């Protein structure tokens, strides 16, 4: 898989986000990176960067050849030199830390382009790291997950994948499949020879065990989606039970309009909050009610869809009033295993029967709060975290599968393994079983990049920002 740095041009890009900042980083990678930087950098510590050891930082100035303001000096900078293979891309690399004005950083990048570098494509630095064998494809994709992580749990999971936790799990599965395939290929190539191969019972047992391991990874993909996208948590109930007040309390700001007038919220309002390292996407929906108001009816219809597609639902009732028919209509939409009943307005006294509410929702324990005064909010946050953890599978030994591409590969590998068991159970010739096992092996190989196409790589790395 490794390609030499000589096979590519030297690339350059601004690696930090656009906009004003104290500093910015312009990075360059390729065979000519150090030589190009030498043409425009005037160091105080060394005569030339070509003489600088790897992983060293040098103070100096970037100078322009056409007499820039200040006697040709473009900016005061720090330049870091990385020599192949001890760099992010395993090529020679130079990173220029300059002042963070958009004009300055772009001017430096264009200057390096005039001296021989070309602009990088999105994700090209990480793509070169993968092609040069610094990381496998799953680790390369973990870089993007690390950048996009929006919560402690997602960040931890991405960091573990970058360290190779998922890759090691996949490689162990592939090693098992390769061993089985070797035995099958011997039986195919030497059908008339007395060559010792696994007996049919042992092979069935090993294939079944591999299928169970892949099934475990796929079960974890639901929690992986929680880490990647957040847990869709809908706040539902009839009008004027305090849904918007509850949202405001959970997010800590007055995000939703709160009045005593029923039907204030006519469309979904979405906000995010992190609780115990888990990210919740809270959605305040329109009060579920029968109405003649055309706009409000649209809001109610959307609320219904949000409820049906939610991961969790906070079902809010007004504890100061008896349950009403509209409360029961909302409850009919809820899945008892994914609902947290909340009795709001407990500061006004509670007349809702605990038994009545439990009967309505299949026994789910309720939380009493006052969104207006803030009482009970700690208990509600704890209930959200516990419910999310309970609905998800047990933590795997490695890391959660968060990538949809990985999930697709695992599903195809699992399907091929199931077919191999059927083929083996039907006493089909070993070459048929071998074809199924090879298909399962190749699907797993796509996760770590053992099996790739140019189109696949282009699709993956095009999601990265330029400079990474």
Tab-separated table of C-alpha atoms in Angstrom, residues 143-156 158 227-228 279:
chain	number	residue	atom	x	y	z
A	143	UNK	CA	-8.904	11.793	12.522
A	144	UNK	CA	-12.084	13.276	11.049
A	145	UNK	CA	-14.140	11.944	13.973
A	146	UNK	CA	-11.661	13.568	16.364
A	147	UNK	CA	-12.061	16.919	14.619
A	148	UNK	CA	-15.853	16.654	14.617
A	149	UNK	CA	-16.241	15.267	18.155
A	150	UNK	CA	-18.794	17.233	20.177
A	151	UNK	CA	-18.674	15.595	23.567
A	152	UNK	CA	-16.244	13.831	25.892
A	153	UNK	CA	-17.490	10.344	25.000
A	154	UNK	CA	-17.202	10.985	21.254
A	155	UNK	CA	-13.744	12.492	21.720
A	156	UNK	CA	-12.572	9.519	23.791
A	158	UNK	CA	-12.262	8.833	18.326
A	227	UNK	CA	-21.655	9.434	19.897
A	228	UNK	CA	-21.556	10.669	16.312
A	279	UNK	CA	-24.395	14.676	23.857
